[in-house]
Amino acid sequence: MRITYRMMTSKYSTNLNSLSSDLDKLNTQVATGRKYAKTSEDVSSAVRGYQIRRNLAKVEGYQDNIKHADGFLTNSETTLGQIESSLAEATDKILQGMNGTQSEGDRKIIASELRTIQAQMLETMNTEVTGMYLFGGSNNQKPFEVVDGKLQYNGVKLDDLVKGSVEAETLEKDSMYVDIGLGVKFDDATGEVDRNSVFNYSFPGLSFMGMGTDASVITGEDVSNNLYDLLGRIATEFEKSDGDYSVEKVDSLYGMFKENSLKTYQATTEIGAKTQYLQFMTSRYETQDFNLQERQTQVEGVDAAYTYIAFQSQKVAYQAALQMGQSVVQQSVFDYMS
């Protein structure tokens, strides 16, 4: 069969285009580090790569939620520490006032100091971080207010709440939750999120401030259980004159104050436990993220060293093909192509 000049140039042009296409593909792989630029180039790998990227996005979302919850808990723990310091200072002042050597004037000074501590506690309990109140649940308004001399939480007087009542439990459950990959579930009956399937990272203030009242035999009255009003009640007793002042009443009120103060330390312990759990989940997702990235590289990535060598080899082959064209294609046509 006679090989014509047209056949030679056509074959040469086809091979040159093939070399150019392969060179361009290798160049793209070197630049991007990916095996393919289009899904159609490797459908199977693209599908697996999509699934891996979707899982990576989930892990990243969980990690972001964990960071948010951890930051909120850290702020809560720090603020609770300030409240504990106020309670410790109040304890010292109360014990000092109960000392039999204190005069009426001394007790009134101590009462003034207790009311200052009381005001500081109220301000601390209303601490706000990034638009949310640390101890207000999902409420975006100041959770603690004093109305007619009594402390209220989210508009409800704490003295009126009974532990275990529907209203009290509703306020205690009003917390903030976040999805950290525990498998979110919904209640079939109500359609609400199952709280056991999400992470609770907030502490309603009334859970450690106290609620309701207790009848006191010593004082002969119903005494507030919440720490704020209880501290104010002790200050009131210290403000009385010598004839009306009763150390027995103060001692009874102080006992209630000490017992209710334990709730803040319990809350701090719970925060510590939640923080440790988040650290565990963080470590778990870091490992999962690393494994997914390794898998993604295997599915979508290329061997950088091998691909670069292949690219350089293809480049040499392409340059050689161009030079060979001088002996295959007429000079005028070759000049036109180059």
PDB file of C-alpha atoms in Angstrom, residues 121-334:
ATOM      1  CA  MET A 121     -23.585  38.145  92.373  1.00  0.00           C
ATOM      2  CA  LEU A 122     -26.636  39.445  90.517  1.00  0.00           C
ATOM      3  CA  GLU A 123     -24.432  41.082  87.907  1.00  0.00           C
ATOM      4  CA  THR A 124     -22.312  37.946  87.550  1.00  0.00           C
ATOM      5  CA  MET A 125     -25.365  35.702  87.165  1.00  0.00           C
ATOM      6  CA  ASN A 126     -26.434  37.886  84.213  1.00  0.00           C
ATOM      7  CA  THR A 127     -23.102  37.481  82.396  1.00  0.00           C
ATOM      8  CA  GLU A 128     -23.548  37.663  78.626  1.00  0.00           C
ATOM      9  CA  VAL A 129     -21.238  36.101  76.006  1.00  0.00           C
ATOM     10  CA  THR A 130     -21.731  36.557  72.243  1.00  0.00           C
ATOM     11  CA  GLY A 131     -25.334  37.624  72.669  1.00  0.00           C
ATOM     12  CA  MET A 132     -26.341  34.749  74.962  1.00  0.00           C
ATOM     13  CA  TYR A 133     -26.664  34.747  78.733  1.00  0.00           C
ATOM     14  CA  LEU A 134     -24.603  31.979  80.314  1.00  0.00           C
ATOM     15  CA  PHE A 135     -27.206  31.016  82.900  1.00  0.00           C
ATOM     16  CA  GLY A 136     -30.446  32.004  81.179  1.00  0.00           C
ATOM     17  CA  GLY A 137     -31.177  28.915  79.105  1.00  0.00           C
ATOM     18  CA  SER A 138     -32.464  29.790  75.639  1.00  0.00           C
ATOM     19  CA  ASN A 139     -33.711  33.180  76.852  1.00  0.00           C
ATOM     20  CA  ASN A 140     -31.975  36.145  75.172  1.00  0.00           C
ATOM     21  CA  GLN A 141     -32.984  38.576  77.913  1.00  0.00           C
ATOM     22  CA  LYS A 142     -31.421  39.072  81.339  1.00  0.00           C
ATOM     23  CA  PRO A 143     -32.499  35.947  83.247  1.00  0.00           C
ATOM     24  CA  PHE A 144     -32.194  37.342  86.788  1.00  0.00           C
ATOM     25  CA  GLU A 145     -34.056  40.417  87.979  1.00  0.00           C
ATOM     26  CA  VAL A 146     -35.065  41.755  91.367  1.00  0.00           C
ATOM     27  CA  VAL A 147     -38.742  42.743  91.495  1.00  0.00           C
ATOM     28  CA  ASP A 148     -40.266  44.059  94.711  1.00  0.00           C
ATOM     29  CA  GLY A 149     -37.155  42.960  96.584  1.00  0.00           C
ATOM     30  CA  LYS A 150     -37.368  39.327  95.405  1.00  0.00           C
ATOM     31  CA  LEU A 151     -35.282  37.511  92.810  1.00  0.00           C
ATOM     32  CA  GLN A 152     -36.950  36.366  89.603  1.00  0.00           C
ATOM     33  CA  TYR A 153     -35.669  33.955  86.954  1.00  0.00           C
ATOM     34  CA  ASN A 154     -36.919  34.468  83.402  1.00  0.00           C
ATOM     35  CA  GLY A 155     -39.922  36.365  84.767  1.00  0.00           C
ATOM     36  CA  VAL A 156     -40.844  33.833  87.470  1.00  0.00           C
ATOM     37  CA  LYS A 157     -40.365  34.567  91.172  1.00  0.00           C
ATOM     38  CA  LEU A 158     -38.039  31.914  92.561  1.00  0.00           C
ATOM     39  CA  ASP A 159     -39.924  31.806  95.866  1.00  0.00           C
ATOM     40  CA  ASP A 160     -43.060  30.655  94.003  1.00  0.00           C
ATOM     41  CA  LEU A 161     -41.355  27.689  92.346  1.00  0.00           C
ATOM     42  CA  VAL A 162     -41.677  24.221  93.844  1.00  0.00           C
ATOM     43  CA  LYS A 163     -38.940  21.710  93.104  1.00  0.00           C
ATOM     44  CA  GLY A 164     -40.329  18.960  90.881  1.00  0.00           C
ATOM     45  CA  SER A 165     -43.322  20.977  89.677  1.00  0.00           C
ATOM     46  CA  VAL A 166     -44.094  21.228  85.957  1.00  0.00           C
ATOM     47  CA  GLU A 167     -43.129  24.905  85.861  1.00  0.00           C
ATOM     48  CA  ALA A 168     -39.833  24.280  87.663  1.00  0.00           C
ATOM     49  CA  GLU A 169     -38.930  21.330  85.439  1.00  0.00           C
ATOM     50  CA  THR A 170     -39.761  23.342  82.311  1.00  0.00           C
ATOM     51  CA  LEU A 171     -37.388  26.100  83.391  1.00  0.00           C
ATOM     52  CA  GLU A 172     -34.681  23.608  84.356  1.00  0.00           C
ATOM     53  CA  LYS A 173     -34.916  21.827  80.989  1.00  0.00           C
ATOM     54  CA  ASP A 174     -34.746  25.110  79.081  1.00  0.00           C
ATOM     55  CA  SER A 175     -31.125  24.720  78.032  1.00  0.00           C
ATOM     56  CA  MET A 176     -29.115  25.012  74.829  1.00  0.00           C
ATOM     57  CA  TYR A 177     -28.193  21.951  72.814  1.00  0.00           C
ATOM     58  CA  VAL A 178     -25.873  21.224  69.919  1.00  0.00           C
ATOM     59  CA  ASP A 179     -25.362  18.292  67.548  1.00  0.00           C
ATOM     60  CA  ILE A 180     -21.950  16.659  68.063  1.00  0.00           C
ATOM     61  CA  GLY A 181     -22.653  13.453  66.184  1.00  0.00           C
ATOM     62  CA  LEU A 182     -24.553  11.458  68.798  1.00  0.00           C
ATOM     63  CA  GLY A 183     -27.259  10.634  66.264  1.00  0.00           C
ATOM     64  CA  VAL A 184     -30.058  13.179  66.486  1.00  0.00           C
ATOM     65  CA  LYS A 185     -33.451  11.589  67.129  1.00  0.00           C
ATOM     66  CA  PHE A 186     -36.972  12.997  67.219  1.00  0.00           C
ATOM     67  CA  ASP A 187     -39.893  12.090  69.427  1.00  0.00           C
ATOM     68  CA  ASP A 188     -42.502  10.369  67.271  1.00  0.00           C
ATOM     69  CA  ALA A 189     -45.370  11.832  69.266  1.00  0.00           C
ATOM     70  CA  THR A 190     -44.297  15.468  69.587  1.00  0.00           C
ATOM     71  CA  GLY A 191     -41.752  15.797  66.793  1.00  0.00           C
ATOM     72  CA  GLU A 192     -39.340  17.416  69.233  1.00  0.00           C
ATOM     73  CA  VAL A 193     -35.643  16.592  69.344  1.00  0.00           C
ATOM     74  CA  ASP A 194     -34.744  13.846  71.797  1.00  0.00           C
ATOM     75  CA  ARG A 195     -32.500  15.655  74.301  1.00  0.00           C
ATOM     76  CA  ASN A 196     -30.515  12.462  74.863  1.00  0.00           C
ATOM     77  CA  SER A 197     -29.364  12.557  71.240  1.00  0.00           C
ATOM     78  CA  VAL A 198     -27.834  16.045  71.431  1.00  0.00           C
ATOM     79  CA  PHE A 199     -25.316  17.684  73.761  1.00  0.00           C
ATOM     80  CA  ASN A 200     -26.522  20.034  76.503  1.00  0.00           C
ATOM     81  CA  TYR A 201     -23.883  22.693  77.033  1.00  0.00           C
ATOM     82  CA  SER A 202     -25.692  25.272  79.190  1.00  0.00           C
ATOM     83  CA  PHE A 203     -26.739  25.464  82.837  1.00  0.00           C
ATOM     84  CA  PRO A 204     -29.993  27.233  83.816  1.00  0.00           C
ATOM     85  CA  GLY A 205     -29.192  29.579  86.680  1.00  0.00           C
ATOM     86  CA  LEU A 206     -31.986  28.409  88.940  1.00  0.00           C
ATOM     87  CA  SER A 207     -30.428  24.925  89.049  1.00  0.00           C
ATOM     88  CA  PHE A 208     -27.670  26.206  91.334  1.00  0.00           C
ATOM     89  CA  MET A 209     -29.178  29.412  92.749  1.00  0.00           C
ATOM     90  CA  GLY A 210     -32.034  27.541  94.398  1.00  0.00           C
ATOM     91  CA  MET A 211     -35.814  27.929  94.369  1.00  0.00           C
ATOM     92  CA  GLY A 212     -38.844  27.843  96.637  1.00  0.00           C
ATOM     93  CA  THR A 213     -38.984  28.536 100.373  1.00  0.00           C
ATOM     94  CA  ASP A 214     -38.523  26.602 103.593  1.00  0.00           C
ATOM     95  CA  ALA A 215     -40.348  27.185 106.853  1.00  0.00           C
ATOM     96  CA  SER A 216     -37.873  28.045 109.588  1.00  0.00           C
ATOM     97  CA  VAL A 217     -38.704  27.199 113.181  1.00  0.00           C
ATOM     98  CA  ILE A 218     -36.041  29.618 114.420  1.00  0.00           C
ATOM     99  CA  THR A 219     -37.151  32.630 112.395  1.00  0.00           C
ATOM    100  CA  GLY A 220     -40.841  31.705 112.388  1.00  0.00           C
ATOM    101  CA  GLU A 221     -41.251  32.508 108.694  1.00  0.00           C
ATOM    102  CA  ASP A 222     -40.845  31.109 105.209  1.00  0.00           C
ATOM    103  CA  VAL A 223     -37.265  31.724 104.123  1.00  0.00           C
ATOM    104  CA  SER A 224     -36.132  31.927 100.491  1.00  0.00           C
ATOM    105  CA  ASN A 225     -33.943  29.057  99.324  1.00  0.00           C
ATOM    106  CA  ASN A 226     -32.218  31.009  96.583  1.00  0.00           C
ATOM    107  CA  LEU A 227     -28.777  32.294  97.495  1.00  0.00           C
ATOM    108  CA  TYR A 228     -29.431  35.902  96.501  1.00  0.00           C
ATOM    109  CA  ASP A 229     -32.505  36.440  98.689  1.00  0.00           C
ATOM    110  CA  LEU A 230     -31.013  34.325 101.462  1.00  0.00           C
ATOM    111  CA  LEU A 231     -27.930  36.532 101.578  1.00  0.00           C
ATOM    112  CA  GLY A 232     -30.142  39.604 101.720  1.00  0.00           C
ATOM    113  CA  ARG A 233     -32.128  38.050 104.557  1.00  0.00           C
ATOM    114  CA  ILE A 234     -28.935  37.544 106.573  1.00  0.00           C
ATOM    115  CA  ALA A 235     -27.909  41.138 105.902  1.00  0.00           C
ATOM    116  CA  THR A 236     -31.312  42.276 107.183  1.00  0.00           C
ATOM    117  CA  GLU A 237     -30.737  40.375 110.427  1.00  0.00           C
ATOM    118  CA  PHE A 238     -27.315  42.027 110.866  1.00  0.00           C
ATOM    119  CA  GLU A 239     -28.911  45.463 110.395  1.00  0.00           C
ATOM    120  CA  LYS A 240     -31.153  45.024 113.427  1.00  0.00           C
ATOM    121  CA  SER A 241     -30.436  46.795 116.691  1.00  0.00           C
ATOM    122  CA  ASP A 242     -28.979  44.927 119.655  1.00  0.00           C
ATOM    123  CA  GLY A 243     -32.438  44.448 121.184  1.00  0.00           C
ATOM    124  CA  ASP A 244     -33.848  42.747 118.061  1.00  0.00           C
ATOM    125  CA  TYR A 245     -30.730  40.981 116.793  1.00  0.00           C
ATOM    126  CA  SER A 246     -30.676  37.194 117.232  1.00  0.00           C
ATOM    127  CA  VAL A 247     -27.506  35.207 116.620  1.00  0.00           C
ATOM    128  CA  GLU A 248     -29.641  32.029 116.632  1.00  0.00           C
ATOM    129  CA  LYS A 249     -31.607  33.313 113.630  1.00  0.00           C
ATOM    130  CA  VAL A 250     -28.406  34.212 111.774  1.00  0.00           C
ATOM    131  CA  ASP A 251     -26.962  30.787 112.561  1.00  0.00           C
ATOM    132  CA  SER A 252     -30.106  29.104 111.166  1.00  0.00           C
ATOM    133  CA  LEU A 253     -30.016  31.239 108.013  1.00  0.00           C
ATOM    134  CA  TYR A 254     -26.283  30.610 107.636  1.00  0.00           C
ATOM    135  CA  GLY A 255     -26.923  26.848 107.724  1.00  0.00           C
ATOM    136  CA  MET A 256     -29.352  27.178 104.828  1.00  0.00           C
ATOM    137  CA  PHE A 257     -26.895  29.424 102.988  1.00  0.00           C
ATOM    138  CA  LYS A 258     -24.051  26.904 103.325  1.00  0.00           C
ATOM    139  CA  GLU A 259     -26.235  23.987 102.231  1.00  0.00           C
ATOM    140  CA  ASN A 260     -27.534  25.793  99.140  1.00  0.00           C
ATOM    141  CA  SER A 261     -24.039  27.037  98.257  1.00  0.00           C
ATOM    142  CA  LEU A 262     -23.008  23.434  97.557  1.00  0.00           C
ATOM    143  CA  LYS A 263     -25.110  23.511  94.370  1.00  0.00           C
ATOM    144  CA  THR A 264     -22.671  25.906  92.706  1.00  0.00           C
ATOM    145  CA  TYR A 265     -19.763  23.537  93.383  1.00  0.00           C
ATOM    146  CA  GLN A 266     -21.820  20.661  92.004  1.00  0.00           C
ATOM    147  CA  ALA A 267     -22.481  22.687  88.855  1.00  0.00           C
ATOM    148  CA  THR A 268     -18.748  23.333  88.459  1.00  0.00           C
ATOM    149  CA  THR A 269     -18.106  19.583  88.738  1.00  0.00           C
ATOM    150  CA  GLU A 270     -20.714  18.891  86.056  1.00  0.00           C
ATOM    151  CA  ILE A 271     -19.112  21.455  83.759  1.00  0.00           C
ATOM    152  CA  GLY A 272     -15.754  19.740  84.267  1.00  0.00           C
ATOM    153  CA  ALA A 273     -17.287  16.384  83.308  1.00  0.00           C
ATOM    154  CA  LYS A 274     -18.888  17.867  80.187  1.00  0.00           C
ATOM    155  CA  THR A 275     -15.612  19.523  79.187  1.00  0.00           C
ATOM    156  CA  GLN A 276     -13.746  16.216  79.527  1.00  0.00           C
ATOM    157  CA  TYR A 277     -16.344  14.530  77.336  1.00  0.00           C
ATOM    158  CA  LEU A 278     -15.906  17.214  74.671  1.00  0.00           C
ATOM    159  CA  GLN A 279     -12.142  16.662  74.796  1.00  0.00           C
ATOM    160  CA  PHE A 280     -12.744  12.956  74.195  1.00  0.00           C
ATOM    161  CA  MET A 281     -15.012  13.752  71.229  1.00  0.00           C
ATOM    162  CA  THR A 282     -12.467  16.236  69.875  1.00  0.00           C
ATOM    163  CA  SER A 283      -9.740  13.585  69.914  1.00  0.00           C
ATOM    164  CA  ARG A 284     -12.082  11.113  68.277  1.00  0.00           C
ATOM    165  CA  TYR A 285     -12.982  13.469  65.431  1.00  0.00           C
ATOM    166  CA  GLU A 286      -9.354  14.491  64.895  1.00  0.00           C
ATOM    167  CA  THR A 287      -8.523  10.824  64.296  1.00  0.00           C
ATOM    168  CA  GLN A 288     -11.567  10.382  62.066  1.00  0.00           C
ATOM    169  CA  ASP A 289     -10.698  13.513  60.083  1.00  0.00           C
ATOM    170  CA  PHE A 290      -7.123  12.277  59.546  1.00  0.00           C
ATOM    171  CA  ASN A 291      -8.318   8.864  58.368  1.00  0.00           C
ATOM    172  CA  LEU A 292     -10.857  10.409  55.984  1.00  0.00           C
ATOM    173  CA  GLN A 293      -8.250  12.713  54.489  1.00  0.00           C
ATOM    174  CA  GLU A 294      -5.915   9.755  53.997  1.00  0.00           C
ATOM    175  CA  ARG A 295      -8.728   7.879  52.275  1.00  0.00           C
ATOM    176  CA  GLN A 296      -9.565  10.913  50.145  1.00  0.00           C
ATOM    177  CA  THR A 297      -5.956  11.120  48.992  1.00  0.00           C
ATOM    178  CA  GLN A 298      -6.028   7.445  48.010  1.00  0.00           C
ATOM    179  CA  VAL A 299      -9.265   7.852  46.054  1.00  0.00           C
ATOM    180  CA  GLU A 300      -8.815  11.285  44.466  1.00  0.00           C
ATOM    181  CA  GLY A 301      -5.159  12.148  44.841  1.00  0.00           C
ATOM    182  CA  VAL A 302      -2.099  11.274  42.810  1.00  0.00           C
ATOM    183  CA  ASP A 303       1.393  10.217  43.739  1.00  0.00           C
ATOM    184  CA  ALA A 304       3.113  13.592  43.520  1.00  0.00           C
ATOM    185  CA  ALA A 305       6.598  12.275  42.760  1.00  0.00           C
ATOM    186  CA  TYR A 306       5.440   9.706  40.196  1.00  0.00           C
ATOM    187  CA  THR A 307       3.125  12.193  38.470  1.00  0.00           C
ATOM    188  CA  TYR A 308       5.818  14.870  38.256  1.00  0.00           C
ATOM    189  CA  ILE A 309       8.275  12.385  36.683  1.00  0.00           C
ATOM    190  CA  ALA A 310       5.588  11.265  34.236  1.00  0.00           C
ATOM    191  CA  PHE A 311       4.877  14.900  33.390  1.00  0.00           C
ATOM    192  CA  GLN A 312       8.534  15.636  32.688  1.00  0.00           C
ATOM    193  CA  SER A 313       8.829  12.474  30.558  1.00  0.00           C
ATOM    194  CA  GLN A 314       5.713  13.407  28.603  1.00  0.00           C
ATOM    195  CA  LYS A 315       7.085  16.908  28.143  1.00  0.00           C
ATOM    196  CA  VAL A 316      10.302  15.510  26.672  1.00  0.00           C
ATOM    197  CA  ALA A 317       8.303  13.215  24.389  1.00  0.00           C
ATOM    198  CA  TYR A 318       6.176  16.129  23.206  1.00  0.00           C
ATOM    199  CA  GLN A 319       9.242  18.276  22.476  1.00  0.00           C
ATOM    200  CA  ALA A 320      10.812  15.363  20.579  1.00  0.00           C
ATOM    201  CA  ALA A 321       7.639  14.922  18.557  1.00  0.00           C
ATOM    202  CA  LEU A 322       7.716  18.582  17.576  1.00  0.00           C
ATOM    203  CA  GLN A 323      11.325  18.249  16.422  1.00  0.00           C
ATOM    204  CA  MET A 324      10.489  15.075  14.473  1.00  0.00           C
ATOM    205  CA  GLY A 325       7.893  17.055  12.617  1.00  0.00           C
ATOM    206  CA  GLN A 326      10.669  18.754  10.670  1.00  0.00           C
ATOM    207  CA  SER A 327      11.338  15.532   8.805  1.00  0.00           C
ATOM    208  CA  VAL A 328       7.700  14.555   8.419  1.00  0.00           C
ATOM    209  CA  VAL A 329       5.901  17.773   7.576  1.00  0.00           C
ATOM    210  CA  GLN A 330       6.918  20.214   4.873  1.00  0.00           C
ATOM    211  CA  GLN A 331       8.828  23.138   6.220  1.00  0.00           C
ATOM    212  CA  SER A 332       6.147  25.690   5.421  1.00  0.00           C
ATOM    213  CA  VAL A 333       3.438  23.663   7.120  1.00  0.00           C
ATOM    214  CA  PHE A 334       5.697  22.899  10.103  1.00  0.00           C
TER     215      PHE A 334
END
